[in-house]
């Protein structure tokens, strides 16, 4: 069987359960690694991306709680880098240990990745991504008066800081990632969507933003010329009319059908919608590749029988 190049985008549930401690997340990734190595056992080249939403949120809370003149809180781009580093370490450690158990000699490396965004992206005008703790309206307005941060009311739960969520334009380290993959490494990259940077006269500058991990993963998959882009989530299939009596699972589905379902608001914004949009974008930008949306637990079935929601031209 021909070796495939596969980019796997891990959902948050593959890392974080209800316990946010480092040990619990390491334990969750040990289980995740057991599933992911099946692709390597199958002879495929694997590149792994991951989310970092809850982790960057927790780190932000820790920074705010400890913020003082002697120990100032870090900006968001640095927090994204820190969580990309910590989750990358946990993941490369878990994958390496699992491969060693199976007697597979394959190095695993994680790469802290900068992702270039466009300063003219409309996302910088329309701040939409809530991060950090909840505040009362009074506290939020006081913070807005004292800083240049923006706050919005969040679903009746209080006010939260909002930041831009721009689209990825280019992955700065793409050549390094490709070199590592071609040398036979399992590579963990663009974690948490990558660190958002602006390019200005040849200089890279970190920016207060969060890049959607599914779109960054799609960009990585297209740039590497992946044969398969797997988006992992909590369900084996994408459904239409989800949780209704006429619920229907999607198995093999065309881009055109998915676009119609998007018009019908079939997919929840912030959860399934970006995954579907990223899968469509990957397939539209590849000649031979296909995308699959499924669960971690369904990977073996995917390897054996193309199980999951499969999107191809």
PDB file of C-alpha atoms in Angstrom:
ATOM      1  CA  UNK A   1       0.000   0.000   0.000  1.00  0.00           C
ATOM      2  CA  UNK A   2       1.244   3.451  -0.884  1.00  0.00           C
ATOM      3  CA  UNK A   3       2.401   5.626   2.015  1.00  0.00           C
ATOM      4  CA  UNK A   4      -0.008   8.511   2.645  1.00  0.00           C
ATOM      5  CA  UNK A   5       0.761  11.896   4.143  1.00  0.00           C
ATOM      6  CA  UNK A   6      -1.912  12.573   6.755  1.00  0.00           C
ATOM      7  CA  UNK A   7      -2.587  15.710   8.809  1.00  0.00           C
ATOM      8  CA  UNK A   8      -4.647  14.930  11.922  1.00  0.00           C
ATOM      9  CA  UNK A   9      -6.339  17.821  13.752  1.00  0.00           C
ATOM     10  CA  UNK A  10      -7.050  16.798  17.349  1.00  0.00           C
ATOM     11  CA  UNK A  11     -10.175  18.102  19.041  1.00  0.00           C
ATOM     12  CA  UNK A  12     -10.019  19.500  22.570  1.00  0.00           C
ATOM     13  CA  UNK A  13     -11.592  16.349  24.046  1.00  0.00           C
ATOM     14  CA  UNK A  14      -8.455  14.428  23.029  1.00  0.00           C
ATOM     15  CA  UNK A  15      -6.438  16.449  25.565  1.00  0.00           C
ATOM     16  CA  UNK A  16      -8.630  17.838  28.316  1.00  0.00           C
ATOM     17  CA  UNK A  17     -11.234  16.022  30.368  1.00  0.00           C
ATOM     18  CA  UNK A  18     -12.943  17.665  33.354  1.00  0.00           C
ATOM     19  CA  UNK A  19      -9.633  17.750  35.246  1.00  0.00           C
ATOM     20  CA  UNK A  20      -7.360  20.597  34.035  1.00  0.00           C
ATOM     21  CA  UNK A  21      -4.230  19.376  35.864  1.00  0.00           C
ATOM     22  CA  UNK A  22      -1.094  18.642  33.842  1.00  0.00           C
ATOM     23  CA  UNK A  23      -1.178  14.970  34.917  1.00  0.00           C
ATOM     24  CA  UNK A  24      -4.783  14.474  33.765  1.00  0.00           C
ATOM     25  CA  UNK A  25      -3.985  16.025  30.372  1.00  0.00           C
ATOM     26  CA  UNK A  26      -0.886  13.841  30.016  1.00  0.00           C
ATOM     27  CA  UNK A  27      -3.019  10.788  30.827  1.00  0.00           C
ATOM     28  CA  UNK A  28      -5.627  11.803  28.227  1.00  0.00           C
ATOM     29  CA  UNK A  29      -2.880  12.157  25.608  1.00  0.00           C
ATOM     30  CA  UNK A  30      -1.525   8.691  26.438  1.00  0.00           C
ATOM     31  CA  UNK A  31      -4.917   7.324  25.359  1.00  0.00           C
ATOM     32  CA  UNK A  32      -4.930   9.619  22.311  1.00  0.00           C
ATOM     33  CA  UNK A  33      -1.469   8.365  21.286  1.00  0.00           C
ATOM     34  CA  UNK A  34      -2.696   4.728  21.342  1.00  0.00           C
ATOM     35  CA  UNK A  35      -5.198   5.632  18.617  1.00  0.00           C
ATOM     36  CA  UNK A  36      -2.880   7.858  16.557  1.00  0.00           C
ATOM     37  CA  UNK A  37      -0.082   5.278  16.297  1.00  0.00           C
ATOM     38  CA  UNK A  38      -2.485   3.034  14.342  1.00  0.00           C
ATOM     39  CA  UNK A  39      -1.939   5.349  11.370  1.00  0.00           C
ATOM     40  CA  UNK A  40       1.839   4.971  11.712  1.00  0.00           C
ATOM     41  CA  UNK A  41       1.480   1.187  12.043  1.00  0.00           C
ATOM     42  CA  UNK A  42      -0.478   1.395   8.784  1.00  0.00           C
ATOM     43  CA  UNK A  43       2.617   2.887   7.119  1.00  0.00           C
ATOM     44  CA  UNK A  44       1.404   6.482   6.917  1.00  0.00           C
ATOM     45  CA  UNK A  45       3.352   9.701   7.534  1.00  0.00           C
ATOM     46  CA  UNK A  46       1.552  11.607  10.294  1.00  0.00           C
ATOM     47  CA  UNK A  47       1.516  15.319  11.144  1.00  0.00           C
ATOM     48  CA  UNK A  48      -0.513  16.251  14.241  1.00  0.00           C
ATOM     49  CA  UNK A  49      -2.161  19.555  15.133  1.00  0.00           C
ATOM     50  CA  UNK A  50      -4.137  20.309  18.292  1.00  0.00           C
ATOM     51  CA  UNK A  51      -6.356  22.871  19.979  1.00  0.00           C
ATOM     52  CA  UNK A  52      -5.392  24.861  23.074  1.00  0.00           C
ATOM     53  CA  UNK A  53      -8.551  26.822  23.956  1.00  0.00           C
ATOM     54  CA  UNK A  54      -9.089  25.595  27.526  1.00  0.00           C
ATOM     55  CA  UNK A  55      -5.341  25.529  28.241  1.00  0.00           C
ATOM     56  CA  UNK A  56      -4.706  29.093  27.066  1.00  0.00           C
ATOM     57  CA  UNK A  57      -7.794  30.172  29.044  1.00  0.00           C
ATOM     58  CA  UNK A  58      -6.451  28.543  32.226  1.00  0.00           C
ATOM     59  CA  UNK A  59      -2.989  30.039  31.715  1.00  0.00           C
ATOM     60  CA  UNK A  60      -4.536  33.466  31.166  1.00  0.00           C
ATOM     61  CA  UNK A  61      -6.411  33.134  34.492  1.00  0.00           C
ATOM     62  CA  UNK A  62      -3.168  32.148  36.249  1.00  0.00           C
ATOM     63  CA  UNK A  63      -1.399  35.160  34.724  1.00  0.00           C
ATOM     64  CA  UNK A  64      -4.196  37.534  35.733  1.00  0.00           C
ATOM     65  CA  UNK A  65      -4.267  36.126  39.288  1.00  0.00           C
ATOM     66  CA  UNK A  66      -0.499  36.595  39.713  1.00  0.00           C
ATOM     67  CA  UNK A  67      -0.227  39.892  37.825  1.00  0.00           C
ATOM     68  CA  UNK A  68       1.925  42.437  39.645  1.00  0.00           C
ATOM     69  CA  UNK A  69       4.701  44.924  38.895  1.00  0.00           C
ATOM     70  CA  UNK A  70       7.354  42.319  39.715  1.00  0.00           C
ATOM     71  CA  UNK A  71       5.540  39.486  37.926  1.00  0.00           C
ATOM     72  CA  UNK A  72       3.552  41.043  35.056  1.00  0.00           C
ATOM     73  CA  UNK A  73       0.998  39.004  33.100  1.00  0.00           C
ATOM     74  CA  UNK A  74       2.114  37.899  29.616  1.00  0.00           C
ATOM     75  CA  UNK A  75       0.362  38.964  26.402  1.00  0.00           C
ATOM     76  CA  UNK A  76      -1.846  36.524  24.503  1.00  0.00           C
ATOM     77  CA  UNK A  77       0.650  35.612  21.751  1.00  0.00           C
ATOM     78  CA  UNK A  78       3.136  34.496  24.438  1.00  0.00           C
ATOM     79  CA  UNK A  79       0.440  32.453  26.213  1.00  0.00           C
ATOM     80  CA  UNK A  80      -0.409  30.729  22.918  1.00  0.00           C
ATOM     81  CA  UNK A  81       3.316  29.927  22.491  1.00  0.00           C
ATOM     82  CA  UNK A  82       3.563  28.581  26.045  1.00  0.00           C
ATOM     83  CA  UNK A  83       0.568  26.258  25.646  1.00  0.00           C
ATOM     84  CA  UNK A  84       1.771  25.184  22.197  1.00  0.00           C
ATOM     85  CA  UNK A  85       5.044  24.222  23.879  1.00  0.00           C
ATOM     86  CA  UNK A  86       3.498  22.387  26.840  1.00  0.00           C
ATOM     87  CA  UNK A  87       0.881  20.446  24.835  1.00  0.00           C
ATOM     88  CA  UNK A  88       3.493  19.713  22.144  1.00  0.00           C
ATOM     89  CA  UNK A  89       5.785  18.263  24.821  1.00  0.00           C
ATOM     90  CA  UNK A  90       3.009  16.103  26.321  1.00  0.00           C
ATOM     91  CA  UNK A  91       2.018  14.867  22.872  1.00  0.00           C
ATOM     92  CA  UNK A  92       5.512  14.096  21.599  1.00  0.00           C
ATOM     93  CA  UNK A  93       6.271  12.331  24.876  1.00  0.00           C
ATOM     94  CA  UNK A  94       3.083  10.211  24.684  1.00  0.00           C
ATOM     95  CA  UNK A  95       3.590   9.381  20.987  1.00  0.00           C
ATOM     96  CA  UNK A  96       7.267   8.484  21.464  1.00  0.00           C
ATOM     97  CA  UNK A  97       6.484   6.207  24.412  1.00  0.00           C
ATOM     98  CA  UNK A  98       3.686   4.468  22.505  1.00  0.00           C
ATOM     99  CA  UNK A  99       5.919   3.932  19.435  1.00  0.00           C
ATOM    100  CA  UNK A 100       8.717   2.572  21.672  1.00  0.00           C
ATOM    101  CA  UNK A 101       6.255   0.098  23.242  1.00  0.00           C
ATOM    102  CA  UNK A 102       5.388  -1.153  19.752  1.00  0.00           C
ATOM    103  CA  UNK A 103       9.053  -1.370  18.741  1.00  0.00           C
ATOM    104  CA  UNK A 104       8.599   1.269  16.014  1.00  0.00           C
ATOM    105  CA  UNK A 105      11.710   3.397  15.585  1.00  0.00           C
ATOM    106  CA  UNK A 106      10.407   6.790  14.569  1.00  0.00           C
ATOM    107  CA  UNK A 107      11.360  10.167  16.025  1.00  0.00           C
ATOM    108  CA  UNK A 108       8.614  12.553  17.183  1.00  0.00           C
ATOM    109  CA  UNK A 109       9.193  16.297  17.247  1.00  0.00           C
ATOM    110  CA  UNK A 110       6.973  19.263  18.137  1.00  0.00           C
ATOM    111  CA  UNK A 111       7.576  22.641  16.585  1.00  0.00           C
ATOM    112  CA  UNK A 112       6.421  25.954  18.049  1.00  0.00           C
ATOM    113  CA  UNK A 113       4.860  27.493  14.953  1.00  0.00           C
ATOM    114  CA  UNK A 114       4.221  31.104  13.922  1.00  0.00           C
ATOM    115  CA  UNK A 115       1.288  31.694  11.597  1.00  0.00           C
ATOM    116  CA  UNK A 116       1.170  34.902   9.588  1.00  0.00           C
ATOM    117  CA  UNK A 117      -2.145  36.776   9.533  1.00  0.00           C
ATOM    118  CA  UNK A 118      -3.194  39.846   7.545  1.00  0.00           C
ATOM    119  CA  UNK A 119      -3.386  43.141   9.449  1.00  0.00           C
ATOM    120  CA  UNK A 120      -6.287  44.095   7.127  1.00  0.00           C
ATOM    121  CA  UNK A 121      -8.280  40.965   8.034  1.00  0.00           C
ATOM    122  CA  UNK A 122     -11.815  42.147   8.958  1.00  0.00           C
ATOM    123  CA  UNK A 123     -11.504  40.040  12.137  1.00  0.00           C
ATOM    124  CA  UNK A 124      -9.375  42.853  13.625  1.00  0.00           C
ATOM    125  CA  UNK A 125     -12.361  45.205  13.273  1.00  0.00           C
ATOM    126  CA  UNK A 126     -14.953  42.659  14.382  1.00  0.00           C
ATOM    127  CA  UNK A 127     -13.526  41.156  17.587  1.00  0.00           C
ATOM    128  CA  UNK A 128     -15.409  37.915  18.215  1.00  0.00           C
ATOM    129  CA  UNK A 129     -13.347  35.374  20.171  1.00  0.00           C
ATOM    130  CA  UNK A 130     -14.088  35.454  23.944  1.00  0.00           C
ATOM    131  CA  UNK A 131     -11.142  34.629  26.212  1.00  0.00           C
ATOM    132  CA  UNK A 132     -10.403  34.707  29.926  1.00  0.00           C
ATOM    133  CA  UNK A 133     -12.654  35.176  32.961  1.00  0.00           C
ATOM    134  CA  UNK A 134     -16.182  36.565  33.232  1.00  0.00           C
ATOM    135  CA  UNK A 135     -16.633  40.081  34.609  1.00  0.00           C
ATOM    136  CA  UNK A 136     -19.606  42.147  35.686  1.00  0.00           C
ATOM    137  CA  UNK A 137     -20.661  44.912  33.277  1.00  0.00           C
ATOM    138  CA  UNK A 138     -19.188  47.494  35.660  1.00  0.00           C
ATOM    139  CA  UNK A 139     -15.797  45.697  35.865  1.00  0.00           C
ATOM    140  CA  UNK A 140     -15.690  45.219  32.082  1.00  0.00           C
ATOM    141  CA  UNK A 141     -16.411  48.899  31.438  1.00  0.00           C
ATOM    142  CA  UNK A 142     -13.730  49.911  33.927  1.00  0.00           C
ATOM    143  CA  UNK A 143     -11.179  47.651  32.166  1.00  0.00           C
ATOM    144  CA  UNK A 144     -12.160  49.105  28.784  1.00  0.00           C
ATOM    145  CA  UNK A 145     -11.651  52.610  30.150  1.00  0.00           C
ATOM    146  CA  UNK A 146      -8.222  51.743  31.595  1.00  0.00           C
ATOM    147  CA  UNK A 147      -6.885  49.614  28.690  1.00  0.00           C
ATOM    148  CA  UNK A 148      -7.510  49.331  24.972  1.00  0.00           C
ATOM    149  CA  UNK A 149      -9.132  45.895  25.431  1.00  0.00           C
ATOM    150  CA  UNK A 150     -12.666  45.158  24.189  1.00  0.00           C
ATOM    151  CA  UNK A 151     -15.292  43.294  26.214  1.00  0.00           C
ATOM    152  CA  UNK A 152     -18.635  41.830  25.188  1.00  0.00           C
ATOM    153  CA  UNK A 153     -21.533  40.262  27.022  1.00  0.00           C
ATOM    154  CA  UNK A 154     -21.330  36.465  26.620  1.00  0.00           C
ATOM    155  CA  UNK A 155     -24.606  34.497  26.510  1.00  0.00           C
ATOM    156  CA  UNK A 156     -26.001  35.917  29.750  1.00  0.00           C
ATOM    157  CA  UNK A 157     -23.030  34.617  31.749  1.00  0.00           C
ATOM    158  CA  UNK A 158     -21.205  37.923  32.153  1.00  0.00           C
ATOM    159  CA  UNK A 159     -18.772  40.072  30.195  1.00  0.00           C
ATOM    160  CA  UNK A 160     -15.576  38.674  28.645  1.00  0.00           C
ATOM    161  CA  UNK A 161     -12.641  40.081  26.799  1.00  0.00           C
ATOM    162  CA  UNK A 162     -12.871  39.516  23.036  1.00  0.00           C
ATOM    163  CA  UNK A 163      -9.987  39.304  20.568  1.00  0.00           C
ATOM    164  CA  UNK A 164      -9.659  38.885  16.809  1.00  0.00           C
ATOM    165  CA  UNK A 165      -9.823  35.473  15.150  1.00  0.00           C
ATOM    166  CA  UNK A 166      -8.107  36.138  11.799  1.00  0.00           C
ATOM    167  CA  UNK A 167      -7.683  33.579   9.003  1.00  0.00           C
ATOM    168  CA  UNK A 168      -4.197  32.053   8.580  1.00  0.00           C
ATOM    169  CA  UNK A 169      -2.330  33.459   5.556  1.00  0.00           C
ATOM    170  CA  UNK A 170       0.964  31.550   5.741  1.00  0.00           C
ATOM    171  CA  UNK A 171       2.783  29.170   8.090  1.00  0.00           C
ATOM    172  CA  UNK A 172       6.200  30.694   8.723  1.00  0.00           C
ATOM    173  CA  UNK A 173       7.945  27.396   9.506  1.00  0.00           C
ATOM    174  CA  UNK A 174       6.329  25.396   6.665  1.00  0.00           C
ATOM    175  CA  UNK A 175       9.685  24.530   5.019  1.00  0.00           C
ATOM    176  CA  UNK A 176      11.073  23.274   8.342  1.00  0.00           C
ATOM    177  CA  UNK A 177       7.936  21.182   8.946  1.00  0.00           C
ATOM    178  CA  UNK A 178       8.166  19.680   5.427  1.00  0.00           C
ATOM    179  CA  UNK A 179      11.873  18.879   5.943  1.00  0.00           C
ATOM    180  CA  UNK A 180      11.118  17.097   9.231  1.00  0.00           C
ATOM    181  CA  UNK A 181       8.248  15.117   7.692  1.00  0.00           C
ATOM    182  CA  UNK A 182      10.354  14.123   4.669  1.00  0.00           C
ATOM    183  CA  UNK A 183      13.121  12.957   7.026  1.00  0.00           C
ATOM    184  CA  UNK A 184      10.655  10.489   8.604  1.00  0.00           C
ATOM    185  CA  UNK A 185       9.646  12.386  11.751  1.00  0.00           C
ATOM    186  CA  UNK A 186       6.172  12.422  13.254  1.00  0.00           C
ATOM    187  CA  UNK A 187       5.636  16.183  13.563  1.00  0.00           C
ATOM    188  CA  UNK A 188       3.388  18.119  15.956  1.00  0.00           C
ATOM    189  CA  UNK A 189       2.896  21.658  14.569  1.00  0.00           C
ATOM    190  CA  UNK A 190       0.583  24.722  14.412  1.00  0.00           C
ATOM    191  CA  UNK A 191      -0.759  23.863  17.882  1.00  0.00           C
ATOM    192  CA  UNK A 192      -3.701  26.011  18.945  1.00  0.00           C
ATOM    193  CA  UNK A 193      -3.832  27.470  15.436  1.00  0.00           C
ATOM    194  CA  UNK A 194      -0.230  28.650  15.763  1.00  0.00           C
ATOM    195  CA  UNK A 195       1.068  31.915  17.223  1.00  0.00           C
ATOM    196  CA  UNK A 196      -0.544  34.805  15.320  1.00  0.00           C
ATOM    197  CA  UNK A 197       2.066  37.175  13.880  1.00  0.00           C
ATOM    198  CA  UNK A 198       1.943  40.112  11.497  1.00  0.00           C
ATOM    199  CA  UNK A 199       4.675  40.558   8.913  1.00  0.00           C
ATOM    200  CA  UNK A 200       5.846  44.160   8.638  1.00  0.00           C
ATOM    201  CA  UNK A 201       8.843  45.070   6.449  1.00  0.00           C
ATOM    202  CA  UNK A 202      10.353  41.628   6.942  1.00  0.00           C
ATOM    203  CA  UNK A 203       9.784  41.745  10.718  1.00  0.00           C
ATOM    204  CA  UNK A 204       7.405  39.368  12.531  1.00  0.00           C
ATOM    205  CA  UNK A 205       5.348  40.877  15.346  1.00  0.00           C
ATOM    206  CA  UNK A 206       3.113  38.863  17.679  1.00  0.00           C
ATOM    207  CA  UNK A 207      -0.479  40.060  17.846  1.00  0.00           C
ATOM    208  CA  UNK A 208      -3.338  39.774  20.362  1.00  0.00           C
ATOM    209  CA  UNK A 209      -5.478  37.233  18.492  1.00  0.00           C
ATOM    210  CA  UNK A 210      -6.464  33.572  18.297  1.00  0.00           C
ATOM    211  CA  UNK A 211      -6.379  31.634  15.015  1.00  0.00           C
ATOM    212  CA  UNK A 212      -8.994  28.919  14.561  1.00  0.00           C
ATOM    213  CA  UNK A 213      -7.115  25.614  14.846  1.00  0.00           C
ATOM    214  CA  UNK A 214      -9.204  23.906  12.153  1.00  0.00           C
ATOM    215  CA  UNK A 215      -8.341  26.545   9.538  1.00  0.00           C
ATOM    216  CA  UNK A 216      -4.654  26.545  10.524  1.00  0.00           C
ATOM    217  CA  UNK A 217      -4.660  22.738  10.275  1.00  0.00           C
ATOM    218  CA  UNK A 218      -6.303  22.920   6.833  1.00  0.00           C
ATOM    219  CA  UNK A 219      -3.678  25.424   5.674  1.00  0.00           C
ATOM    220  CA  UNK A 220      -0.915  23.119   6.936  1.00  0.00           C
ATOM    221  CA  UNK A 221      -2.481  20.100   5.191  1.00  0.00           C
ATOM    222  CA  UNK A 222      -2.737  21.943   1.856  1.00  0.00           C
ATOM    223  CA  UNK A 223       0.774  23.426   2.113  1.00  0.00           C
ATOM    224  CA  UNK A 224       2.265  19.973   2.806  1.00  0.00           C
ATOM    225  CA  UNK A 225       0.315  18.388  -0.064  1.00  0.00           C
ATOM    226  CA  UNK A 226      -1.401  15.958   2.318  1.00  0.00           C
ATOM    227  CA  UNK A 227      -3.340  13.018   0.879  1.00  0.00           C
ATOM    228  CA  UNK A 228      -5.733  12.985   3.805  1.00  0.00           C
ATOM    229  CA  UNK A 229      -6.901  15.634   6.281  1.00  0.00           C
ATOM    230  CA  UNK A 230      -8.550  14.104   9.357  1.00  0.00           C
ATOM    231  CA  UNK A 231     -10.507  16.417  11.661  1.00  0.00           C
ATOM    232  CA  UNK A 232     -11.182  14.663  14.961  1.00  0.00           C
ATOM    233  CA  UNK A 233     -14.172  15.583  17.072  1.00  0.00           C
ATOM    234  CA  UNK A 234     -16.471  13.987  19.674  1.00  0.00           C
ATOM    235  CA  UNK A 235     -18.678  12.061  17.186  1.00  0.00           C
ATOM    236  CA  UNK A 236     -17.989   9.357  14.567  1.00  0.00           C
ATOM    237  CA  UNK A 237     -19.955  11.222  11.879  1.00  0.00           C
ATOM    238  CA  UNK A 238     -21.233  14.689  11.024  1.00  0.00           C
ATOM    239  CA  UNK A 239     -25.034  14.780  11.278  1.00  0.00           C
ATOM    240  CA  UNK A 240     -27.766  16.898   9.752  1.00  0.00           C
ATOM    241  CA  UNK A 241     -30.933  17.557  11.786  1.00  0.00           C
ATOM    242  CA  UNK A 242     -28.759  16.689  14.791  1.00  0.00           C
ATOM    243  CA  UNK A 243     -30.686  15.401  17.850  1.00  0.00           C
ATOM    244  CA  UNK A 244     -34.005  15.570  15.958  1.00  0.00           C
ATOM    245  CA  UNK A 245     -36.230  12.603  14.995  1.00  0.00           C
ATOM    246  CA  UNK A 246     -35.044  12.907  11.362  1.00  0.00           C
ATOM    247  CA  UNK A 247     -31.328  13.014  12.314  1.00  0.00           C
ATOM    248  CA  UNK A 248     -29.143  11.676   9.499  1.00  0.00           C
ATOM    249  CA  UNK A 249     -25.459  10.801   9.511  1.00  0.00           C
ATOM    250  CA  UNK A 250     -23.348  11.913   6.574  1.00  0.00           C
ATOM    251  CA  UNK A 251     -21.024   9.230   5.200  1.00  0.00           C
ATOM    252  CA  UNK A 252     -19.679  10.129   1.757  1.00  0.00           C
ATOM    253  CA  UNK A 253     -20.700  13.708   1.030  1.00  0.00           C
ATOM    254  CA  UNK A 254     -19.906  16.242  -1.701  1.00  0.00           C
ATOM    255  CA  UNK A 255     -18.697  19.804  -1.182  1.00  0.00           C
ATOM    256  CA  UNK A 256     -21.867  21.072  -2.886  1.00  0.00           C
ATOM    257  CA  UNK A 257     -24.132  19.200  -0.443  1.00  0.00           C
ATOM    258  CA  UNK A 258     -22.157  20.504   2.545  1.00  0.00           C
ATOM    259  CA  UNK A 259     -22.458  24.090   1.295  1.00  0.00           C
ATOM    260  CA  UNK A 260     -26.238  23.631   1.036  1.00  0.00           C
ATOM    261  CA  UNK A 261     -26.344  22.288   4.615  1.00  0.00           C
ATOM    262  CA  UNK A 262     -24.310  25.305   5.783  1.00  0.00           C
ATOM    263  CA  UNK A 263     -26.923  27.614   4.183  1.00  0.00           C
ATOM    264  CA  UNK A 264     -29.566  25.708   6.171  1.00  0.00           C
ATOM    265  CA  UNK A 265     -27.601  26.382   9.427  1.00  0.00           C
ATOM    266  CA  UNK A 266     -27.180  22.639  10.013  1.00  0.00           C
ATOM    267  CA  UNK A 267     -23.830  22.995  11.806  1.00  0.00           C
ATOM    268  CA  UNK A 268     -23.253  24.815  15.088  1.00  0.00           C
ATOM    269  CA  UNK A 269     -20.935  27.865  14.830  1.00  0.00           C
ATOM    270  CA  UNK A 270     -17.888  27.472  17.055  1.00  0.00           C
ATOM    271  CA  UNK A 271     -18.095  23.665  17.085  1.00  0.00           C
ATOM    272  CA  UNK A 272     -18.968  21.650  13.948  1.00  0.00           C
ATOM    273  CA  UNK A 273     -19.177  24.548  11.455  1.00  0.00           C
ATOM    274  CA  UNK A 274     -15.443  25.461  11.370  1.00  0.00           C
ATOM    275  CA  UNK A 275     -14.568  21.760  11.033  1.00  0.00           C
ATOM    276  CA  UNK A 276     -16.871  21.393   8.016  1.00  0.00           C
ATOM    277  CA  UNK A 277     -15.608  24.665   6.484  1.00  0.00           C
ATOM    278  CA  UNK A 278     -11.976  23.613   6.972  1.00  0.00           C
ATOM    279  CA  UNK A 279     -12.670  20.200   5.379  1.00  0.00           C
ATOM    280  CA  UNK A 280     -14.316  21.897   2.372  1.00  0.00           C
ATOM    281  CA  UNK A 281     -11.398  24.346   2.004  1.00  0.00           C
ATOM    282  CA  UNK A 282      -8.877  21.486   2.085  1.00  0.00           C
ATOM    283  CA  UNK A 283     -10.677  19.497  -0.619  1.00  0.00           C
ATOM    284  CA  UNK A 284     -11.177  22.587  -2.798  1.00  0.00           C
ATOM    285  CA  UNK A 285      -7.430  23.310  -2.639  1.00  0.00           C
ATOM    286  CA  UNK A 286      -6.125  19.824  -3.403  1.00  0.00           C
ATOM    287  CA  UNK A 287      -6.065  17.733  -6.573  1.00  0.00           C
ATOM    288  CA  UNK A 288      -6.009  14.304  -4.985  1.00  0.00           C
ATOM    289  CA  UNK A 289      -6.717  14.658  -1.266  1.00  0.00           C
ATOM    290  CA  UNK A 290      -9.814  13.976   0.771  1.00  0.00           C
ATOM    291  CA  UNK A 291     -10.993  15.096   4.208  1.00  0.00           C
ATOM    292  CA  UNK A 292     -12.613  13.047   6.957  1.00  0.00           C
ATOM    293  CA  UNK A 293     -14.452  14.249  10.053  1.00  0.00           C
ATOM    294  CA  UNK A 294     -14.737  11.551  12.698  1.00  0.00           C
ATOM    295  CA  UNK A 295     -13.811  10.626  16.290  1.00  0.00           C
ATOM    296  CA  UNK A 296     -10.512   9.443  17.715  1.00  0.00           C
ATOM    297  CA  UNK A 297     -12.138   6.127  18.689  1.00  0.00           C
ATOM    298  CA  UNK A 298     -13.229   5.576  15.071  1.00  0.00           C
ATOM    299  CA  UNK A 299      -9.691   5.791  13.601  1.00  0.00           C
ATOM    300  CA  UNK A 300      -9.256   2.019  13.320  1.00  0.00           C
ATOM    301  CA  UNK A 301     -12.565   1.734  11.439  1.00  0.00           C
ATOM    302  CA  UNK A 302     -11.448   4.609   9.194  1.00  0.00           C
ATOM    303  CA  UNK A 303      -8.193   2.773   8.360  1.00  0.00           C
ATOM    304  CA  UNK A 304     -10.022  -0.493   7.662  1.00  0.00           C
ATOM    305  CA  UNK A 305     -13.160   0.665   5.893  1.00  0.00           C
ATOM    306  CA  UNK A 306     -13.243   4.427   5.254  1.00  0.00           C
ATOM    307  CA  UNK A 307     -15.602   4.970   8.197  1.00  0.00           C
ATOM    308  CA  UNK A 308     -16.540   8.569   9.149  1.00  0.00           C
ATOM    309  CA  UNK A 309     -17.842  11.556   7.195  1.00  0.00           C
ATOM    310  CA  UNK A 310     -15.741  11.593   4.008  1.00  0.00           C
ATOM    311  CA  UNK A 311     -15.530  14.710   1.849  1.00  0.00           C
ATOM    312  CA  UNK A 312     -13.938  14.538  -1.576  1.00  0.00           C
ATOM    313  CA  UNK A 313     -14.379  16.036  -5.002  1.00  0.00           C
TER     314      UNK A 313
END
